[in-house]
Coordinates of C-alpha atoms in Angstrom, one line a residue:
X1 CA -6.9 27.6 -28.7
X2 CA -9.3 24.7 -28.2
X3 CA -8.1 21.0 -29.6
X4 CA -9.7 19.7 -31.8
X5 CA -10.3 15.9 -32.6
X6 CA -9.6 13.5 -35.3
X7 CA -10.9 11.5 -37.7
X8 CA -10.1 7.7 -38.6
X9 CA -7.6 8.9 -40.6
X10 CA -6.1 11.0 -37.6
X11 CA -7.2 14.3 -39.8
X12 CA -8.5 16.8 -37.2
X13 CA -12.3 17.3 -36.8
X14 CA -13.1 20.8 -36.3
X15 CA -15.4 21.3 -32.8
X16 CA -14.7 18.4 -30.9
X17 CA -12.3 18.1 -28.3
X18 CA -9.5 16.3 -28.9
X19 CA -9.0 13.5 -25.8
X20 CA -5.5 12.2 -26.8
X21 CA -4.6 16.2 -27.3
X22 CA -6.6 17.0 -23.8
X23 CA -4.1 14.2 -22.2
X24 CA -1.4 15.7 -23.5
X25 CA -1.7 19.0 -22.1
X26 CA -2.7 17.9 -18.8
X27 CA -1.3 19.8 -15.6
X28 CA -0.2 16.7 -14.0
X29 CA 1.5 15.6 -16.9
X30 CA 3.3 19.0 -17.4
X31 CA 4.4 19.0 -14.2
X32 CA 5.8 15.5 -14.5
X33 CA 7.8 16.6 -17.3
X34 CA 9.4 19.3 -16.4
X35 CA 10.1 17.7 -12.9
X36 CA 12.0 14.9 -15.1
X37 CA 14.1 17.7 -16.9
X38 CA 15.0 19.2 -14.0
X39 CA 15.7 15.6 -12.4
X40 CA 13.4 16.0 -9.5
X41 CA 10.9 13.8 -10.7
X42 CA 10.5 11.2 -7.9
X43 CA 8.8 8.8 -9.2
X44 CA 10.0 5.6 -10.6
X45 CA 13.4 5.3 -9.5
X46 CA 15.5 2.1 -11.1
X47 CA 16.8 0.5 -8.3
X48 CA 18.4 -3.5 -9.5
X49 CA 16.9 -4.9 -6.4
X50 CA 14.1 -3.0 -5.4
X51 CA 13.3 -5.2 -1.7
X52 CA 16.6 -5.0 -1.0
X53 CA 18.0 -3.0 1.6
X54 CA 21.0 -2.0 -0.2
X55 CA 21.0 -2.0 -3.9
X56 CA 22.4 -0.3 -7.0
X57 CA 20.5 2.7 -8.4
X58 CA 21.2 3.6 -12.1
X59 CA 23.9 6.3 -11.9
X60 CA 23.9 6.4 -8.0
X61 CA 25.9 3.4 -7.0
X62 CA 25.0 1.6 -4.0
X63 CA 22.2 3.7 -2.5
X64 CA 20.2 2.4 1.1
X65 CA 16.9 1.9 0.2
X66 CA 14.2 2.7 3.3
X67 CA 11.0 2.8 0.3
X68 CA 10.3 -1.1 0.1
X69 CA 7.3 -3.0 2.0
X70 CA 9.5 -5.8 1.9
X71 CA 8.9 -6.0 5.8
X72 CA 10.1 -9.3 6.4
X73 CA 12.9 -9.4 3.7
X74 CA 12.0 -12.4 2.1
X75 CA 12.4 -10.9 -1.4
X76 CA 16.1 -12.2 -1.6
X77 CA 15.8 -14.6 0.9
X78 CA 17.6 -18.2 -0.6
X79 CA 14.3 -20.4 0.2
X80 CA 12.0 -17.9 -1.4
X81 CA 14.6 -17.3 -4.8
X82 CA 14.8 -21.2 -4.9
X83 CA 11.4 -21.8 -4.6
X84 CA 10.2 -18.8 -7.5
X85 CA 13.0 -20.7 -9.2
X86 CA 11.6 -24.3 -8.8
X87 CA 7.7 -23.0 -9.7
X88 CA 9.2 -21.5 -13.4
X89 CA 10.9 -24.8 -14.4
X90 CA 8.2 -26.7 -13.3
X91 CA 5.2 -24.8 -14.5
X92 CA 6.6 -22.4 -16.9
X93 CA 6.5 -18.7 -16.8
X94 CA 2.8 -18.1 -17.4
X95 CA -0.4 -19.6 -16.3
X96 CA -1.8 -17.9 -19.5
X97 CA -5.3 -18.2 -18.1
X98 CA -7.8 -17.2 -15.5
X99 CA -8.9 -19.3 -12.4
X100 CA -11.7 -20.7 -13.6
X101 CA -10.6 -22.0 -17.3
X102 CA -7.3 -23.2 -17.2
X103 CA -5.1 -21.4 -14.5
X104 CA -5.9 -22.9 -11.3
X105 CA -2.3 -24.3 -10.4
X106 CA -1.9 -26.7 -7.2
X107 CA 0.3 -23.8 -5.6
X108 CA -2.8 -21.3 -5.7
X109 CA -4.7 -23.9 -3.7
X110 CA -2.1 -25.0 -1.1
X111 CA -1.7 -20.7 -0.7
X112 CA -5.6 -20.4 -0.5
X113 CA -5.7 -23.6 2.1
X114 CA -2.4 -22.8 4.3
X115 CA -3.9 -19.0 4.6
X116 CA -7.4 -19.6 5.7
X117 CA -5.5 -21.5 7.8
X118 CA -3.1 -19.5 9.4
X119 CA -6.3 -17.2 9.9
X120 CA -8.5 -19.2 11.6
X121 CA -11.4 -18.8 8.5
X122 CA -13.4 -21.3 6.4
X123 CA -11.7 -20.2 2.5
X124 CA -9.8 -18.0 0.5
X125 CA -9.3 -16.7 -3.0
X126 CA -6.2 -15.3 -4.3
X127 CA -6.3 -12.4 -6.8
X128 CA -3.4 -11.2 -9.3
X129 CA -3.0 -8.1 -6.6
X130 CA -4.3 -6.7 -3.6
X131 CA -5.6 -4.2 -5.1
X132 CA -7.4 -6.4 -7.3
X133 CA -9.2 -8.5 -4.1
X134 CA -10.1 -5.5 -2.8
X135 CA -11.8 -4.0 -6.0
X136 CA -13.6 -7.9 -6.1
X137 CA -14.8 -8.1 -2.2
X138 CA -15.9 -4.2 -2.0
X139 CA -17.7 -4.5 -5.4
X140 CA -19.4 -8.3 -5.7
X141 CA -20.0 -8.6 -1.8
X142 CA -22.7 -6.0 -2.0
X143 CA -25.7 -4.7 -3.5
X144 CA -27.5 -1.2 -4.6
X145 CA -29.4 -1.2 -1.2
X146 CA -26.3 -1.8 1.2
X147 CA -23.8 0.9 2.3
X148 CA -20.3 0.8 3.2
X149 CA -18.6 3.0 5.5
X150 CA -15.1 3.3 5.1
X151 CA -11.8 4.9 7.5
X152 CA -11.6 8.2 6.1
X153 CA -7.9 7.3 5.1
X154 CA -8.6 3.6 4.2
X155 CA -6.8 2.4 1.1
X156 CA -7.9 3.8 -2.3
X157 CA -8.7 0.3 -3.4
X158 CA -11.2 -0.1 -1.0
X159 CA -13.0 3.2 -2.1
X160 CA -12.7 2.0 -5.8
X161 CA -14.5 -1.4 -4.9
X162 CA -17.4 0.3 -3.6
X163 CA -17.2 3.1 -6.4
X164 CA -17.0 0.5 -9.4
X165 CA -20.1 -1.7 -8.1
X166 CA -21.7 1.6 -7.5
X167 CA -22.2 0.9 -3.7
X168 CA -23.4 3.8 -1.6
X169 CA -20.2 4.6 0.7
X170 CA -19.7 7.2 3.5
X171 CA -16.9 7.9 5.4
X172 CA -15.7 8.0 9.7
X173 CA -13.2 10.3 10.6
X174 CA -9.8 8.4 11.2
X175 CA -9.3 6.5 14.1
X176 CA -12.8 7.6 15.5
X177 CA -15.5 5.2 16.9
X178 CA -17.6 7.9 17.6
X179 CA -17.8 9.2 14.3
X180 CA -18.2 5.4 12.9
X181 CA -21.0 5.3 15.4
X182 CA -22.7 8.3 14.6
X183 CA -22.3 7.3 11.0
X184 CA -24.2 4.1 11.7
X185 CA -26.8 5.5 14.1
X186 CA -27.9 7.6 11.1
X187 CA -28.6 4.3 8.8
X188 CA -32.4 3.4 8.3
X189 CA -32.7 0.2 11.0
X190 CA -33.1 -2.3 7.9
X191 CA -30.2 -1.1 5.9
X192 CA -27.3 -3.8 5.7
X193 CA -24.2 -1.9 6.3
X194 CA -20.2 -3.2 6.7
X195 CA -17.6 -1.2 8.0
X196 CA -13.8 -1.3 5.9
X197 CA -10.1 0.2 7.3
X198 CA -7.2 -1.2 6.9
X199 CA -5.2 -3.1 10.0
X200 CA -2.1 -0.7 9.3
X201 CA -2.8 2.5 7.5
X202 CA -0.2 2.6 4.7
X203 CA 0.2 6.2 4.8
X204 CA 2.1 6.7 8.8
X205 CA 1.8 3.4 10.2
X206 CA -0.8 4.2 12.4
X207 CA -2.9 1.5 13.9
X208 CA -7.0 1.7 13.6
X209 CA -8.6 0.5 17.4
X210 CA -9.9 -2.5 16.3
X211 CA -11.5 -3.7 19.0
X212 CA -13.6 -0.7 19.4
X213 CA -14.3 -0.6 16.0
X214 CA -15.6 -4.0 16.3
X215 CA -17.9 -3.5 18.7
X216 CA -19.7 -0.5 17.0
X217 CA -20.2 -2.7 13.9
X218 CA -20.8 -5.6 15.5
X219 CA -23.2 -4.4 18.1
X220 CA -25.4 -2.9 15.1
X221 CA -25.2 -5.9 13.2
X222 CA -22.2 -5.3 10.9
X223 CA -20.0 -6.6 8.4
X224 CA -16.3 -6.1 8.8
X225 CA -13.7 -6.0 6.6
X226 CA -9.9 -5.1 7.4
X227 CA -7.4 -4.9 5.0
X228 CA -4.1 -6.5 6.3
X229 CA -1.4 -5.3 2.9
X230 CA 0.7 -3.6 5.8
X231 CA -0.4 -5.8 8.9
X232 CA 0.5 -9.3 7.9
X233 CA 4.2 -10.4 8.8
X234 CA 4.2 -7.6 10.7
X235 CA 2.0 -7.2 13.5
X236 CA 0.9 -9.6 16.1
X237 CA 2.4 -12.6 17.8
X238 CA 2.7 -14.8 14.5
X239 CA 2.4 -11.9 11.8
X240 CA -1.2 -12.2 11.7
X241 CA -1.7 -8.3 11.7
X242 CA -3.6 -6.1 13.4
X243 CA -6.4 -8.5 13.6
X244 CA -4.4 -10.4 15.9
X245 CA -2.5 -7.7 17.0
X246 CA -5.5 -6.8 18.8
X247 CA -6.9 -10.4 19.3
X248 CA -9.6 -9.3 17.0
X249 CA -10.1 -11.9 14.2
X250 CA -12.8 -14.1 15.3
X251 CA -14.4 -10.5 15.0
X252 CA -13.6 -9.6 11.7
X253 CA -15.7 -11.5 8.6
X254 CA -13.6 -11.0 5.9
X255 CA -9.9 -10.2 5.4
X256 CA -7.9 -8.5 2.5
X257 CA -4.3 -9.1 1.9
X258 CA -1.2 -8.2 -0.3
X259 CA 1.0 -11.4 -1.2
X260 CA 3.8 -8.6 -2.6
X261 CA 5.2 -7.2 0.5
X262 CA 6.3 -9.3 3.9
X263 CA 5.1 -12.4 1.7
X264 CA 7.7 -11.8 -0.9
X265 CA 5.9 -12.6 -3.7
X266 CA 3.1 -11.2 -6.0
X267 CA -1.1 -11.3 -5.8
X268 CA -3.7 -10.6 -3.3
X269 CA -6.1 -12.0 -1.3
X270 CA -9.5 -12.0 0.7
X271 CA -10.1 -14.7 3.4
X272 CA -13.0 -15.5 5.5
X273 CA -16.4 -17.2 5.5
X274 CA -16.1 -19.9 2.7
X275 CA -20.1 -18.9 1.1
X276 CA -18.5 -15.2 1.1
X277 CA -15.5 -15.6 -0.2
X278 CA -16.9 -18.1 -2.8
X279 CA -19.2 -15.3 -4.0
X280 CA -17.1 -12.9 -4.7
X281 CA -14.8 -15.2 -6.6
X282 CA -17.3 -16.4 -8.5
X283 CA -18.8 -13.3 -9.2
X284 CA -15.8 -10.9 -9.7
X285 CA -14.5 -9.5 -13.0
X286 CA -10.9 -9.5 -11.4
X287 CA -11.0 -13.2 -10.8
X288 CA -12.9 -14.7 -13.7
X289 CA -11.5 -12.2 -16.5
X290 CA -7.4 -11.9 -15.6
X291 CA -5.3 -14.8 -16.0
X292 CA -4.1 -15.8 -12.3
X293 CA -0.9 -15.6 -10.6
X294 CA 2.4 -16.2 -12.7
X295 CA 3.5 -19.7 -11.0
X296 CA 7.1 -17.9 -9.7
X297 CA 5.3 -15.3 -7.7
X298 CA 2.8 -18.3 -6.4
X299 CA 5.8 -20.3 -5.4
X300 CA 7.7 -17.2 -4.1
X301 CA 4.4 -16.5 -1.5
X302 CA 4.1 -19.8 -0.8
X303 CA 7.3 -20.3 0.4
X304 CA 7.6 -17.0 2.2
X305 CA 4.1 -17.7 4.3
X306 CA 5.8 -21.2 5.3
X307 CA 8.9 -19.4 6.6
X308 CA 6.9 -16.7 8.4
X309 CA 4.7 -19.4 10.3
X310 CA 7.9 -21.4 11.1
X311 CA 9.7 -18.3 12.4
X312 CA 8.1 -16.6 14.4
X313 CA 10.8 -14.4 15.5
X314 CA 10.5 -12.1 11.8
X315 CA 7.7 -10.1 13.1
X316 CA 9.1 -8.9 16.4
X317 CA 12.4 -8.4 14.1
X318 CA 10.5 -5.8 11.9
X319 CA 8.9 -4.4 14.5
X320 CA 12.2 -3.8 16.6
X321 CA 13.4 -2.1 13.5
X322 CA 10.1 -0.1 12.7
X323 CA 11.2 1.4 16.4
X324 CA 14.4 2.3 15.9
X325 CA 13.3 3.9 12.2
X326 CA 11.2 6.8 14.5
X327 CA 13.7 7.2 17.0
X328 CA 16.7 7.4 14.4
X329 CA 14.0 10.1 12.6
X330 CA 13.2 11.8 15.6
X331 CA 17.2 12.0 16.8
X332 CA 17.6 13.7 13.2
X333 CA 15.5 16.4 14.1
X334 CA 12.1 15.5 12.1
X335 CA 8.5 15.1 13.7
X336 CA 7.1 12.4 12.1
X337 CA 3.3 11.5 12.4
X338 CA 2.5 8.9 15.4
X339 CA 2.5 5.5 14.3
X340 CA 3.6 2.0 15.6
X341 CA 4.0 0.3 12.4
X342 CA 7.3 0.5 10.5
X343 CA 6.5 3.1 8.6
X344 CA 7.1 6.6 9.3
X345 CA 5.6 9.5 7.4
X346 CA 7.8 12.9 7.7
X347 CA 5.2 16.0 7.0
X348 CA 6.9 19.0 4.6
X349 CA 5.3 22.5 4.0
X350 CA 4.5 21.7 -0.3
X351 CA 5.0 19.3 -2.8
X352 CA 8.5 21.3 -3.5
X353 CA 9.8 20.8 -0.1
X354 CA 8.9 16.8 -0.6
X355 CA 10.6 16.7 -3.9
X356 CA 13.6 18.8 -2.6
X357 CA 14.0 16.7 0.6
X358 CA 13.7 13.3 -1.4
X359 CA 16.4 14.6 -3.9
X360 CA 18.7 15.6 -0.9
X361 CA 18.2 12.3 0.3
X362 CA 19.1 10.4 -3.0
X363 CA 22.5 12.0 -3.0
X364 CA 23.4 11.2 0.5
X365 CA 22.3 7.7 -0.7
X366 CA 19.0 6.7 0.7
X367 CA 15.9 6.1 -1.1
X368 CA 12.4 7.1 0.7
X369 CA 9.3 7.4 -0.3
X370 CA 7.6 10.9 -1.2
X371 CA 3.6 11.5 -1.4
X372 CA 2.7 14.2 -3.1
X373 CA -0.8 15.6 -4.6
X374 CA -2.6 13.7 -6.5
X375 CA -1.4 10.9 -4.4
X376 CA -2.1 12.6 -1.0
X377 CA -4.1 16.4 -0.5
X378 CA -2.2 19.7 -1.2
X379 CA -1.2 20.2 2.3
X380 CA -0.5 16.7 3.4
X381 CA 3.0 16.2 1.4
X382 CA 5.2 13.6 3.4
X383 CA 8.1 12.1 3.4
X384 CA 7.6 8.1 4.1
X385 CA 10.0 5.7 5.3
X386 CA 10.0 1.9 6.0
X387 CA 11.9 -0.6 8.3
X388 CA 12.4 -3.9 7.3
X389 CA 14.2 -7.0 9.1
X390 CA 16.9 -6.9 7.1
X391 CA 18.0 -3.6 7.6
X392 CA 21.2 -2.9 9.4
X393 CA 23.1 -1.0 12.1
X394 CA 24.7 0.5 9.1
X395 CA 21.8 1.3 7.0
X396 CA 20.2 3.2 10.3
X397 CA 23.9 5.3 10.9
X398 CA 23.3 6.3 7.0
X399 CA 19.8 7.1 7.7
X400 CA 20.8 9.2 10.4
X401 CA 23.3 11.2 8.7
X402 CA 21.2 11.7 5.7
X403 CA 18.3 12.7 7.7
X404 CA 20.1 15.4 10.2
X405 CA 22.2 16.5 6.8
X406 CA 18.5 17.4 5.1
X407 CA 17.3 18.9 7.7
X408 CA 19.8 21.0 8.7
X409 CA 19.3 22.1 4.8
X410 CA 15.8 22.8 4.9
X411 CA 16.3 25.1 8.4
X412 CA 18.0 27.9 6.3
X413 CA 15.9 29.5 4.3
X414 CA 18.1 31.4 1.7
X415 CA 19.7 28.1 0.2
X416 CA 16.4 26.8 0.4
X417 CA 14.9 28.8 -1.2
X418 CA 17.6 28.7 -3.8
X419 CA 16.9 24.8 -3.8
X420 CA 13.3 25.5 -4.6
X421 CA 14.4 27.9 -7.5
X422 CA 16.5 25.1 -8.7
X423 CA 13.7 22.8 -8.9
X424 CA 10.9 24.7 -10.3
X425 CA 9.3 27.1 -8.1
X426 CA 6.7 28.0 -10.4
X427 CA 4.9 24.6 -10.2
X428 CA 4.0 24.1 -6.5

């Protein structure tokens, strides 16, 4: 039986599809809810200090949490707490406007002014998410007769950009110069073009080659853009990223960052070229039409970027970590997917075995990440984990058990497939 819609008064109209009803009896959404009655839904999961390494989960107790991009582990860290703190008394909770009325705060331009520092550029605009300065420099920066051609697995956000100022994008297979230069050689001669991957892929903690990269674009008169959510505090000498991982950022034009993960605090932002940069914020729906940054996540970021460029010791502490995440996977037993990030994504067969494997996880008490359709393609279900600094000898011994515990469980079949019963077989 077909929905039907409704009137003003809610009264059904006969013929025309019903949205709201549509909505309602959406797969995805069916699947969701029968994956919460069977408690294998695993998505939102409380946790009362979700960067922390350790933290309480609602019915769980203490549970070990390997989910959060809180690389550096700023989140809790005294100077950052005081300084969120500080920004609320002074400023209040809300800057109840956008940046160009009335919610410019002297935090967003000492952030702005201390980044394009620490980068090496001429500017740079903060957004309310990274997301958000994506969407802005994908979708402003470029015109109906430009083309972008994106990493095949670069960030969603990216794509959206392009797709919401209706910019004609193609795609490079991952990791592949050849492909991006194939891609290009393709291009009418007069068509601008720039060229956007992120420094860390998100996904496995794999690492783009930059430099080669560079030089395709570059040597055919690119743009580039690299989006550093996963690089910054993380890679490279200082925490630069992958930009300076690779002693790339005099190469790259514009830069796209997340202020919520090694910077502790909340927002995004693109730096680079000041005439750039100035375009897009003055140009972008994200930046003129959304109040700005709440002043405790400003302070928070603020803060956090100081301590990263005063310690430079935080990176190579991640990074030490992010090793000893794959080996403690690989002693377990699991084949992750190469990466030198700290993130390391665990393939499984279907979204089942992902759910199933989180779930056995949970009650050995570690929290992972799982990335299942629509989030990631019907065969590319993963398990995904993430070091921080502030994880401990004990919180790797945990991993470990929890790890070689699952995966002893998923190598015999019959109370697997038992497990799968128990969780809905029906729905993979």
């Amino acid at each position: 039986m077909n929905p039907t819609s409704r009137d003003d008064a809610g009264t059904a109209v006969a013929g025309r599809p019903d949205i709201i009803a549509r909505a309602a009896a959406s797969t995805v959404r069916s699947q969701a809810k029968i994956a919460r009655e069977l408690g294998a839904y695993p998505y939102e999961f409380v946790l009362a200090h979700p960067g922390a390494p350790v933290a309480a989960a609602g019915g769980k107790g203490q549970i070990t949490n390997f989910g959060s991009s809180n690389y550096l582990g700023l989140s809790t860290h005294p100077e950052v707490v005081a300084a969120a703190q500080e920004a609320t008394r002074r400023y209040g909770t809300s800057t109840a406007g956008p940046r160009l009325f009335n919610g410019t705060l002297d935090l967003h331009v000492q952030i702005e002014e201390e980044l394009a520092d620490f980068y090496g550029k001429e500017s740079a605009a903060i957004f309310q998410s990274g997301f958000t300065a994506n969407m802005a420099m994908l979708s402003r920066l470029f015109g109906p007769d430009d083309v972008v051609i994106f990493d095949r697995d670069s960030h969603a956000s990216q794509r959206e950009g392009a797709n919401s100022g209706r910019i004609r994008n193609l795609t490079f297979r991952h990791n592949d110069p050849a492909s991006l230069r194939r891609r290009i050689a393709a291009l009418p001669a007069t068509t601008p073009f720039a060229v956007s991957l992120d420094g860390v892929f998100s996904m496995d903690g794999s690492l783009p080659p930059l430099p080669e990269i560079a030089a395709v674009t570059k040597d055919n008169g690119g743009t580039l853009l690299v989006d550093e959510a996963h690089g910054i505090g993380v890679m490279g000498p200082t925490g630069g990223g992958a930009c300076e991982h690779f002693g790339c950022v005099d190469k790259v034009d514009l830069i796209s960052l997340s202020l919520s993960k090694a910077l502790a605090g909340s927002g995004g932002a693109v730096v680079g070229d000041r005439a750039a940069v100035e375009q897009i914020a003055l140009t972008a729906r994200s930046y003129i039409f959304t109040a700005s940054c709440d002043p405790a996540a400003a302070g928070a970021a603020l803060a956090a970027l100081r301590l990263l460029r005063s310690t430079p010791e935080l990176p190579a502490a991640v990074r030490r970590n992010g090793a000893r995440l794959r080996e403690v996977v690989a002693q377990a037993g699991w084949q992750a997917i190469p990466g030198v990030a700290p993130i390391v994504s665990i393939p499984v067969r279907n979204r089942i075995s992902a759910v199933y494997a989180w779930r056995h996880l949970i009650e050995f008490g570690v929290y992972a990440n799982v990335a299942i359709p629509p989030a990631v393609p019907e065969h590319g279900c993963v398990i995904r984990l993430v070091a921080t600094a502030a994880h401990s000898d004990a919180d790797f011994e945990k991993l470990y058990d929890a790890l070689s515990a699952t995966h002893e469980q998923m190598r015999r079949p019959y109370l697997f497939d038992l497990a799968v019963d128990a969780v809905g077989s029906g729905h993979a």
